[in-house]
Amino acid sequence: MQDVWVRTQSSISGSRAVRADTIVQVKWDSQSSQSLTLVVAGGDEVHHQARPYGSGAHPLTKDDGTALADGLLSAMATSAALPGSHLLILHNGGDVASNATGLQWCRAAMDDTGEKSAH
């Protein structure tokens, strides 16, 4: 796998970048502030809030969360096939997102400020 990182964000642990090749499982945790849980090698868990606290957006369903988890895995695989270093960021894509959540994984080169859809 090329140099691919995932940026996570939570109100408890702040922002963190996780190497994609250390992620062994991605799961949706609908009971914990609607967050994705990334299990990394060694058993540590990193949480990423899909919706910020106090957000006026509708809560995500289990199917929405599963789609976001699957989307991350797909974005990791797509990015790994590209040269260079990449950072995956969950972005509010609004109407341009390919799902009902309005969220999509975007890819940014580690040395670039522009974000592009990861698919």
CSV table of N, CA, C and O in Angstrom, one decimal:
chain,number,residue,atom,x,y,z
A,1,MET,N,0.8,-1.2,0.0
A,1,MET,CA,0.0,0.0,0.0
A,1,MET,C,0.9,1.2,0.0
A,1,MET,O,1.9,1.3,0.7
A,2,GLN,N,0.6,2.2,-0.9
A,2,GLN,CA,1.3,3.5,-0.9
A,2,GLN,C,1.1,4.2,0.4
A,2,GLN,O,0.4,3.7,1.3
A,3,ASP,N,1.6,5.3,0.6
A,3,ASP,CA,1.6,6.1,1.8
A,3,ASP,C,0.2,6.8,1.9
A,3,ASP,O,0.0,7.9,1.3
A,4,VAL,N,-0.8,6.2,2.5
A,4,VAL,CA,-2.1,6.7,2.7
A,4,VAL,C,-2.4,6.8,4.1
A,4,VAL,O,-2.2,5.9,4.9
A,5,TRP,N,-3.0,8.0,4.5
A,5,TRP,CA,-3.4,8.3,5.8
A,5,TRP,C,-4.8,8.7,5.9
A,5,TRP,O,-5.4,9.1,4.9
A,6,VAL,N,-5.5,8.5,7.0
A,6,VAL,CA,-6.9,8.9,7.3
A,6,VAL,C,-6.9,9.9,8.4
A,6,VAL,O,-6.3,9.6,9.5
A,7,ARG,N,-7.5,11.0,8.1
A,7,ARG,CA,-7.7,12.0,9.2
A,7,ARG,C,-8.9,11.7,10.0
A,7,ARG,O,-10.0,11.6,9.4
A,8,THR,N,-8.8,11.6,11.3
A,8,THR,CA,-9.9,11.3,12.1
A,8,THR,C,-10.2,12.6,13.0
A,8,THR,O,-9.2,13.4,13.2
A,9,GLN,N,-11.4,12.8,13.4
A,9,GLN,CA,-11.7,14.0,14.2
A,9,GLN,C,-12.8,13.5,15.2
A,9,GLN,O,-13.8,12.9,14.9
A,10,SER,N,-12.6,13.9,16.5
A,10,SER,CA,-13.6,13.7,17.5
A,10,SER,C,-13.5,14.8,18.5
A,10,SER,O,-12.4,15.4,18.7
A,11,SER,N,-14.6,15.1,19.2
A,11,SER,CA,-14.5,16.1,20.2
A,11,SER,C,-13.7,15.7,21.4
A,11,SER,O,-13.3,16.5,22.2
A,12,ILE,N,-13.5,14.4,21.6
A,12,ILE,CA,-12.8,13.9,22.8
A,12,ILE,C,-11.3,13.9,22.5
A,12,ILE,O,-10.5,14.4,23.3
A,13,SER,N,-10.9,13.3,21.4
A,13,SER,CA,-9.5,13.1,21.1
A,13,SER,C,-8.9,14.1,20.1
A,13,SER,O,-7.7,14.0,19.8
A,14,GLY,N,-9.7,15.0,19.6
A,14,GLY,CA,-9.2,15.9,18.6
A,14,GLY,C,-8.9,15.3,17.2
A,14,GLY,O,-9.5,14.3,16.9
A,15,SER,N,-8.1,15.9,16.5
A,15,SER,CA,-7.7,15.5,15.1
A,15,SER,C,-6.5,14.6,15.2
A,15,SER,O,-5.6,14.8,15.9
A,16,ARG,N,-6.5,13.5,14.4
A,16,ARG,CA,-5.4,12.6,14.4
A,16,ARG,C,-5.3,12.0,13.0
A,16,ARG,O,-6.3,11.7,12.3
A,17,ALA,N,-4.1,11.7,12.5
A,17,ALA,CA,-3.9,11.1,11.2
A,17,ALA,C,-3.4,9.6,11.5
A,17,ALA,O,-2.6,9.4,12.4
A,18,VAL,N,-4.1,8.7,10.9
A,18,VAL,CA,-3.8,7.3,11.1
A,18,VAL,C,-3.3,6.7,9.7
A,18,VAL,O,-4.0,6.9,8.7
A,19,ARG,N,-2.2,5.9,9.8
A,19,ARG,CA,-1.8,5.3,8.5
A,19,ARG,C,-2.8,4.2,8.2
A,19,ARG,O,-3.2,3.4,9.0
A,20,ALA,N,-3.2,4.2,6.9
A,20,ALA,CA,-4.2,3.3,6.4
A,20,ALA,C,-3.7,1.8,6.5
A,20,ALA,O,-4.5,0.9,6.8
A,21,ASP,N,-2.5,1.6,6.3
A,21,ASP,CA,-2.0,0.2,6.4
A,21,ASP,C,-1.9,-0.4,7.8
A,21,ASP,O,-1.7,-1.6,8.0
A,22,THR,N,-2.2,0.4,8.8
A,22,THR,CA,-2.3,-0.1,10.2
A,22,THR,C,-3.8,-0.4,10.6
A,22,THR,O,-4.0,-0.9,11.6
A,23,ILE,N,-4.7,0.0,9.7
A,23,ILE,CA,-6.2,-0.2,10.0
A,23,ILE,C,-6.5,-1.6,9.7
A,23,ILE,O,-6.4,-2.0,8.6
A,24,VAL,N,-7.0,-2.3,10.7
A,24,VAL,CA,-7.4,-3.7,10.5
A,24,VAL,C,-8.9,-3.9,10.4
A,24,VAL,O,-9.4,-4.9,10.0
A,25,GLN,N,-9.7,-2.9,10.9
A,25,GLN,CA,-11.2,-3.0,10.8
A,25,GLN,C,-11.7,-1.6,10.9
A,25,GLN,O,-11.2,-0.7,11.6
A,26,VAL,N,-12.8,-1.4,10.1
A,26,VAL,CA,-13.6,-0.1,10.2
A,26,VAL,C,-15.0,-0.5,10.5
A,26,VAL,O,-15.6,-1.4,9.8
A,27,LYS,N,-15.6,0.1,11.6
A,27,LYS,CA,-17.0,-0.3,11.9
A,27,LYS,C,-17.7,1.0,12.3
A,27,LYS,O,-17.2,1.9,12.8
A,28,TRP,N,-19.0,0.9,12.2
A,28,TRP,CA,-19.9,2.0,12.5
A,28,TRP,C,-20.4,1.8,14.0
A,28,TRP,O,-20.9,0.7,14.3
A,29,ASP,N,-20.3,2.8,14.8
A,29,ASP,CA,-20.8,2.8,16.1
A,29,ASP,C,-21.9,3.7,16.3
A,29,ASP,O,-21.7,4.9,16.7
A,30,SER,N,-23.1,3.3,16.1
A,30,SER,CA,-24.3,4.1,16.2
A,30,SER,C,-24.6,4.5,17.6
A,30,SER,O,-25.3,5.5,17.9
A,31,GLN,N,-24.1,3.8,18.6
A,31,GLN,CA,-24.3,4.1,20.0
A,31,GLN,C,-23.4,5.2,20.6
A,31,GLN,O,-23.6,5.7,21.6
A,32,SER,N,-22.3,5.4,19.9
A,32,SER,CA,-21.3,6.3,20.4
A,32,SER,C,-21.1,7.6,19.6
A,32,SER,O,-20.2,7.7,18.8
A,33,SER,N,-22.1,8.5,19.7
A,33,SER,CA,-22.0,9.8,19.0
A,33,SER,C,-21.9,9.7,17.5
A,33,SER,O,-21.3,10.5,16.9
A,34,GLN,N,-22.5,8.6,17.0
A,34,GLN,CA,-22.4,8.4,15.6
A,34,GLN,C,-21.1,8.5,15.0
A,34,GLN,O,-20.7,9.4,14.2
A,35,SER,N,-20.2,7.6,15.4
A,35,SER,CA,-18.8,7.6,14.9
A,35,SER,C,-18.4,6.4,14.3
A,35,SER,O,-18.9,5.3,14.5
A,36,LEU,N,-17.4,6.5,13.4
A,36,LEU,CA,-16.7,5.3,12.8
A,36,LEU,C,-15.7,5.0,13.8
A,36,LEU,O,-15.0,5.8,14.4
A,37,THR,N,-15.4,3.7,14.0
A,37,THR,CA,-14.4,3.2,14.8
A,37,THR,C,-13.4,2.5,13.9
A,37,THR,O,-13.7,1.6,13.2
A,38,LEU,N,-12.1,3.0,14.0
A,38,LEU,CA,-11.0,2.4,13.2
A,38,LEU,C,-10.2,1.6,14.2
A,38,LEU,O,-9.7,2.2,15.2
A,39,VAL,N,-10.1,0.3,14.0
A,39,VAL,CA,-9.3,-0.6,14.9
A,39,VAL,C,-8.0,-0.7,14.2
A,39,VAL,O,-7.9,-1.1,13.0
A,40,VAL,N,-6.9,-0.3,14.9
A,40,VAL,CA,-5.6,-0.4,14.3
A,40,VAL,C,-4.8,-1.6,14.8
A,40,VAL,O,-5.2,-2.1,15.9
A,41,ALA,N,-3.8,-1.9,14.1
A,41,ALA,CA,-2.9,-3.0,14.6
A,41,ALA,C,-2.5,-2.8,16.0
A,41,ALA,O,-2.2,-1.7,16.5
A,42,GLY,N,-2.6,-3.9,16.8
A,42,GLY,CA,-2.3,-3.8,18.2
A,42,GLY,C,-3.6,-3.6,19.1
A,42,GLY,O,-3.6,-3.7,20.3
A,43,GLY,N,-4.7,-3.4,18.4
A,43,GLY,CA,-6.0,-3.4,19.1
A,43,GLY,C,-6.5,-2.0,19.5
A,43,GLY,O,-7.6,-1.9,20.0
A,44,ASP,N,-5.7,-1.0,19.3
A,44,ASP,CA,-6.2,0.4,19.7
A,44,ASP,C,-7.3,0.8,18.8
A,44,ASP,O,-7.4,0.3,17.6
A,45,GLU,N,-8.2,1.6,19.3
A,45,GLU,CA,-9.4,2.1,18.6
A,45,GLU,C,-9.3,3.6,18.4
A,45,GLU,O,-9.0,4.3,19.4
A,46,VAL,N,-9.6,4.1,17.2
A,46,VAL,CA,-9.6,5.5,17.0
A,46,VAL,C,-11.0,5.8,16.5
A,46,VAL,O,-11.5,5.2,15.6
A,47,HIS,N,-11.6,6.8,17.1
A,47,HIS,CA,-13.0,7.2,16.8
A,47,HIS,C,-13.0,8.4,15.9
A,47,HIS,O,-12.2,9.4,16.1
A,48,HIS,N,-13.9,8.4,14.9
A,48,HIS,CA,-14.1,9.6,14.1
A,48,HIS,C,-15.6,9.9,14.0
A,48,HIS,O,-16.4,9.1,13.6
A,49,GLN,N,-15.9,11.1,14.5
A,49,GLN,CA,-17.3,11.5,14.5
A,49,GLN,C,-17.8,11.9,13.1
A,49,GLN,O,-17.2,12.7,12.5
A,50,ALA,N,-18.8,11.2,12.6
A,50,ALA,CA,-19.3,11.5,11.3
A,50,ALA,C,-20.1,12.8,11.3
A,50,ALA,O,-20.2,13.5,10.3
A,51,ARG,N,-20.8,13.1,12.4
A,51,ARG,CA,-21.5,14.3,12.6
A,51,ARG,C,-21.0,15.0,13.8
A,51,ARG,O,-20.9,14.4,14.9
A,52,PRO,N,-20.8,16.3,13.7
A,52,PRO,CA,-20.3,17.1,14.9
A,52,PRO,C,-21.4,17.2,16.0
A,52,PRO,O,-22.6,17.1,15.6
A,53,TYR,N,-21.0,17.3,17.2
A,53,TYR,CA,-22.0,17.5,18.3
A,53,TYR,C,-22.8,18.7,18.0
A,53,TYR,O,-22.2,19.7,17.6
A,54,GLY,N,-24.1,18.7,18.2
A,54,GLY,CA,-24.9,19.9,18.0
A,54,GLY,C,-25.3,20.1,16.6
A,54,GLY,O,-25.9,21.1,16.2
A,55,SER,N,-24.9,19.2,15.7
A,55,SER,CA,-25.2,19.4,14.3
A,55,SER,C,-26.7,19.3,14.1
A,55,SER,O,-27.4,18.5,14.7
A,56,GLY,N,-27.2,20.2,13.2
A,56,GLY,CA,-28.6,20.2,12.9
A,56,GLY,C,-29.0,19.1,11.8
A,56,GLY,O,-30.1,18.9,11.5
A,57,ALA,N,-28.0,18.4,11.3
A,57,ALA,CA,-28.2,17.3,10.3
A,57,ALA,C,-28.9,16.2,11.0
A,57,ALA,O,-28.7,15.9,12.2
A,58,HIS,N,-29.7,15.4,10.2
A,58,HIS,CA,-30.4,14.2,10.7
A,58,HIS,C,-29.3,13.2,11.1
A,58,HIS,O,-28.3,13.1,10.5
A,59,PRO,N,-29.6,12.5,12.2
A,59,PRO,CA,-28.7,11.4,12.6
A,59,PRO,C,-28.6,10.4,11.5
A,59,PRO,O,-29.5,10.2,10.7
A,60,LEU,N,-27.4,9.8,11.4
A,60,LEU,CA,-27.2,8.7,10.4
A,60,LEU,C,-27.7,7.4,10.9
A,60,LEU,O,-27.6,7.1,12.0
A,61,THR,N,-28.2,6.7,9.9
A,61,THR,CA,-28.7,5.3,10.2
A,61,THR,C,-27.6,4.3,10.2
A,61,THR,O,-26.5,4.7,9.7
A,62,LYS,N,-27.9,3.1,10.6
A,62,LYS,CA,-26.9,2.1,10.5
A,62,LYS,C,-26.4,1.8,9.1
A,62,LYS,O,-25.2,1.7,8.8
A,63,ASP,N,-27.4,1.9,8.1
A,63,ASP,CA,-27.0,1.7,6.7
A,63,ASP,C,-26.1,2.8,6.2
A,63,ASP,O,-25.2,2.6,5.5
A,64,ASP,N,-26.4,4.1,6.7
A,64,ASP,CA,-25.5,5.2,6.3
A,64,ASP,C,-24.1,5.0,6.9
A,64,ASP,O,-23.1,5.2,6.2
A,65,GLY,N,-24.0,4.6,8.1
A,65,GLY,CA,-22.7,4.4,8.7
A,65,GLY,C,-21.9,3.2,8.1
A,65,GLY,O,-20.7,3.4,7.8
A,66,THR,N,-22.6,2.2,7.7
A,66,THR,CA,-22.0,1.1,7.0
A,66,THR,C,-21.5,1.6,5.6
A,66,THR,O,-20.4,1.2,5.2
A,67,ALA,N,-22.3,2.4,5.0
A,67,ALA,CA,-21.9,3.0,3.7
A,67,ALA,C,-20.6,3.8,3.8
A,67,ALA,O,-19.7,3.8,3.0
A,68,LEU,N,-20.5,4.6,4.9
A,68,LEU,CA,-19.3,5.4,5.1
A,68,LEU,C,-18.1,4.6,5.4
A,68,LEU,O,-17.0,4.9,5.0
A,69,ALA,N,-18.3,3.5,6.2
A,69,ALA,CA,-17.2,2.6,6.5
A,69,ALA,C,-16.7,1.9,5.2
A,69,ALA,O,-15.5,1.8,4.9
A,70,ASP,N,-17.7,1.4,4.4
A,70,ASP,CA,-17.3,0.8,3.1
A,70,ASP,C,-16.7,1.8,2.2
A,70,ASP,O,-15.7,1.5,1.4
A,71,GLY,N,-17.2,3.1,2.2
A,71,GLY,CA,-16.6,4.1,1.4
A,71,GLY,C,-15.1,4.4,1.8
A,71,GLY,O,-14.3,4.7,0.9
A,72,LEU,N,-14.8,4.3,3.1
A,72,LEU,CA,-13.4,4.5,3.5
A,72,LEU,C,-12.5,3.4,3.0
A,72,LEU,O,-11.5,3.7,2.5
A,73,LEU,N,-13.0,2.2,3.1
A,73,LEU,CA,-12.2,1.1,2.6
A,73,LEU,C,-11.9,1.2,1.1
A,73,LEU,O,-10.8,1.0,0.6
A,74,SER,N,-13.0,1.6,0.3
A,74,SER,CA,-12.8,1.8,-1.1
A,74,SER,C,-11.9,2.9,-1.4
A,74,SER,O,-11.0,2.8,-2.3
A,75,ALA,N,-12.0,4.0,-0.7
A,75,ALA,CA,-11.1,5.2,-0.9
A,75,ALA,C,-9.6,4.8,-0.5
A,75,ALA,O,-8.7,5.3,-1.2
A,76,MET,N,-9.4,4.0,0.5
A,76,MET,CA,-8.1,3.6,0.9
A,76,MET,C,-7.5,2.7,-0.3
A,76,MET,O,-6.3,3.0,-0.7
A,77,ALA,N,-8.3,1.8,-0.8
A,77,ALA,CA,-7.8,1.0,-1.9
A,77,ALA,C,-7.5,1.8,-3.2
A,77,ALA,O,-6.4,1.6,-3.8
A,78,THR,N,-8.4,2.8,-3.5
A,78,THR,CA,-8.2,3.6,-4.7
A,78,THR,C,-6.9,4.5,-4.5
A,78,THR,O,-6.1,4.6,-5.4
A,79,SER,N,-6.8,5.1,-3.3
A,79,SER,CA,-5.6,5.9,-3.1
A,79,SER,C,-4.3,5.2,-3.1
A,79,SER,O,-3.3,5.7,-3.5
A,80,ALA,N,-4.3,3.9,-2.6
A,80,ALA,CA,-3.1,3.1,-2.5
A,80,ALA,C,-2.6,2.8,-3.9
A,80,ALA,O,-1.4,2.6,-4.0
A,81,ALA,N,-3.4,2.8,-4.9
A,81,ALA,CA,-3.0,2.5,-6.2
A,81,ALA,C,-2.4,3.7,-6.9
A,81,ALA,O,-1.8,3.6,-8.0
A,82,LEU,N,-2.5,4.9,-6.3
A,82,LEU,CA,-1.9,6.1,-6.9
A,82,LEU,C,-0.5,6.4,-6.4
A,82,LEU,O,-0.3,6.1,-5.2
A,83,PRO,N,0.3,7.0,-7.2
A,83,PRO,CA,1.6,7.4,-6.6
A,83,PRO,C,1.5,8.5,-5.6
A,83,PRO,O,0.6,9.3,-5.7
A,84,GLY,N,2.5,8.6,-4.7
A,84,GLY,CA,2.6,9.7,-3.8
A,84,GLY,C,1.9,9.4,-2.5
A,84,GLY,O,1.4,8.3,-2.2
A,85,SER,N,1.9,10.4,-1.6
A,85,SER,CA,1.3,10.3,-0.3
A,85,SER,C,-0.1,11.0,-0.3
A,85,SER,O,-0.2,12.1,-0.8
A,86,HIS,N,-1.0,10.3,0.3
A,86,HIS,CA,-2.4,10.9,0.3
A,86,HIS,C,-3.0,10.9,1.7
A,86,HIS,O,-2.7,10.1,2.6
A,87,LEU,N,-3.9,11.9,1.9
A,87,LEU,CA,-4.6,12.0,3.2
A,87,LEU,C,-6.1,11.9,2.8
A,87,LEU,O,-6.6,12.7,2.0
A,88,LEU,N,-6.8,11.0,3.5
A,88,LEU,CA,-8.3,10.9,3.3
A,88,LEU,C,-9.0,11.6,4.4
A,88,LEU,O,-8.7,11.5,5.6
A,89,ILE,N,-10.0,12.5,4.0
A,89,ILE,CA,-10.7,13.3,4.9
A,89,ILE,C,-12.2,13.2,4.6
A,89,ILE,O,-12.6,13.2,3.5
A,90,LEU,N,-13.0,13.0,5.7
A,90,LEU,CA,-14.4,12.9,5.5
A,90,LEU,C,-14.9,14.3,5.4
A,90,LEU,O,-14.7,15.2,6.3
A,91,HIS,N,-15.6,14.6,4.3
A,91,HIS,CA,-15.9,16.0,3.9
A,91,HIS,C,-17.4,16.0,3.7
A,91,HIS,O,-18.0,15.1,3.1
A,92,ASN,N,-18.0,17.1,4.0
A,92,ASN,CA,-19.4,17.4,3.7
A,92,ASN,C,-19.5,17.8,2.3
A,92,ASN,O,-19.3,18.9,1.9
A,93,GLY,N,-19.9,16.9,1.4
A,93,GLY,CA,-20.0,17.1,0.0
A,93,GLY,C,-21.4,17.6,-0.4
A,93,GLY,O,-21.6,18.0,-1.6
A,94,GLY,N,-22.3,17.7,0.5
A,94,GLY,CA,-23.6,18.2,0.2
A,94,GLY,C,-24.3,17.4,-0.9
A,94,GLY,O,-24.3,16.2,-0.9
A,95,ASP,N,-24.8,18.2,-1.9
A,95,ASP,CA,-25.5,17.5,-3.0
A,95,ASP,C,-24.6,16.7,-4.0
A,95,ASP,O,-25.1,15.9,-4.7
A,96,VAL,N,-23.3,17.0,-3.9
A,96,VAL,CA,-22.4,16.3,-4.8
A,96,VAL,C,-22.0,14.9,-4.3
A,96,VAL,O,-21.4,14.1,-5.0
A,97,ALA,N,-22.3,14.6,-3.0
A,97,ALA,CA,-21.9,13.3,-2.4
A,97,ALA,C,-22.8,12.3,-3.1
A,97,ALA,O,-23.9,12.5,-3.5
A,98,SER,N,-22.2,11.1,-3.3
A,98,SER,CA,-22.9,10.0,-4.0
A,98,SER,C,-23.8,9.2,-3.1
A,98,SER,O,-24.3,8.1,-3.4
A,99,ASN,N,-24.1,9.7,-1.9
A,99,ASN,CA,-25.0,9.0,-1.0
A,99,ASN,C,-25.9,10.0,-0.3
A,99,ASN,O,-25.7,11.2,-0.4
A,100,ALA,N,-26.9,9.5,0.5
A,100,ALA,CA,-27.9,10.3,1.1
A,100,ALA,C,-27.4,11.1,2.3
A,100,ALA,O,-28.0,12.0,2.8
A,101,THR,N,-26.2,10.8,2.8
A,101,THR,CA,-25.6,11.4,4.0
A,101,THR,C,-25.1,12.8,3.7
A,101,THR,O,-24.9,13.6,4.6
A,102,GLY,N,-24.7,13.1,2.5
A,102,GLY,CA,-24.1,14.4,2.2
A,102,GLY,C,-22.6,14.3,2.5
A,102,GLY,O,-21.9,15.3,2.3
A,103,LEU,N,-22.1,13.2,3.0
A,103,LEU,CA,-20.7,13.0,3.3
A,103,LEU,C,-20.0,12.1,2.3
A,103,LEU,O,-20.5,11.2,1.8
A,104,GLN,N,-18.7,12.5,2.1
A,104,GLN,CA,-17.9,11.6,1.2
A,104,GLN,C,-16.4,11.7,1.6
A,104,GLN,O,-16.0,12.7,2.2
A,105,TRP,N,-15.7,10.7,1.3
A,105,TRP,CA,-14.3,10.7,1.6
A,105,TRP,C,-13.6,11.4,0.4
A,105,TRP,O,-13.8,11.0,-0.7
A,106,CYS,N,-12.7,12.3,0.8
A,106,CYS,CA,-12.0,13.1,-0.2
A,106,CYS,C,-10.5,12.8,0.0
A,106,CYS,O,-10.0,12.6,1.1
A,107,ARG,N,-9.7,12.9,-1.1
A,107,ARG,CA,-8.3,12.6,-1.0
A,107,ARG,C,-7.5,13.9,-1.3
A,107,ARG,O,-7.9,14.7,-2.2
A,108,ALA,N,-6.5,14.1,-0.5
A,108,ALA,CA,-5.6,15.3,-0.7
A,108,ALA,C,-4.2,14.7,-0.7
A,108,ALA,O,-3.9,13.8,0.1
A,109,ALA,N,-3.4,15.2,-1.6
A,109,ALA,CA,-2.0,14.9,-1.5
A,109,ALA,C,-1.4,15.5,-0.2
A,109,ALA,O,-1.8,16.6,0.2
A,110,MET,N,-0.5,14.8,0.4
A,110,MET,CA,0.0,15.2,1.7
A,110,MET,C,0.8,16.5,1.5
A,110,MET,O,0.9,17.3,2.4
A,111,ASP,N,1.3,16.9,0.3
A,111,ASP,CA,2.0,18.1,0.1
A,111,ASP,C,1.1,19.1,-0.7
A,111,ASP,O,1.6,20.1,-1.3
A,112,ASP,N,-0.2,18.9,-0.7
A,112,ASP,CA,-1.1,19.8,-1.5
A,112,ASP,C,-2.2,20.2,-0.6
A,112,ASP,O,-2.7,19.4,0.3
A,113,THR,N,-2.8,21.3,-0.8
A,113,THR,CA,-4.0,21.8,0.0
A,113,THR,C,-5.3,21.4,-0.7
A,113,THR,O,-6.3,21.6,-0.1
A,114,GLY,N,-5.3,21.1,-2.0
A,114,GLY,CA,-6.5,20.8,-2.7
A,114,GLY,C,-7.0,19.4,-2.4
A,114,GLY,O,-6.3,18.4,-2.2
A,115,GLU,N,-8.4,19.3,-2.2
A,115,GLU,CA,-9.0,18.0,-1.9
A,115,GLU,C,-9.8,17.5,-3.2
A,115,GLU,O,-10.4,18.3,-3.8
A,116,LYS,N,-9.7,16.2,-3.5
A,116,LYS,CA,-10.4,15.7,-4.6
A,116,LYS,C,-11.2,14.5,-4.1
A,116,LYS,O,-10.8,13.8,-3.1
A,117,SER,N,-12.3,14.2,-4.7
A,117,SER,CA,-13.1,13.0,-4.4
A,117,SER,C,-12.2,11.8,-4.5
A,117,SER,O,-11.4,11.7,-5.4
A,118,ALA,N,-12.3,10.9,-3.5
A,118,ALA,CA,-11.5,9.7,-3.5
A,118,ALA,C,-12.0,8.6,-4.4
A,118,ALA,O,-11.3,7.5,-4.4
A,119,HIS,N,-13.1,8.8,-5.0
A,119,HIS,CA,-13.6,7.7,-5.9
A,119,HIS,C,-13.5,8.0,-7.3
A,119,HIS,O,-13.5,9.0,-7.8
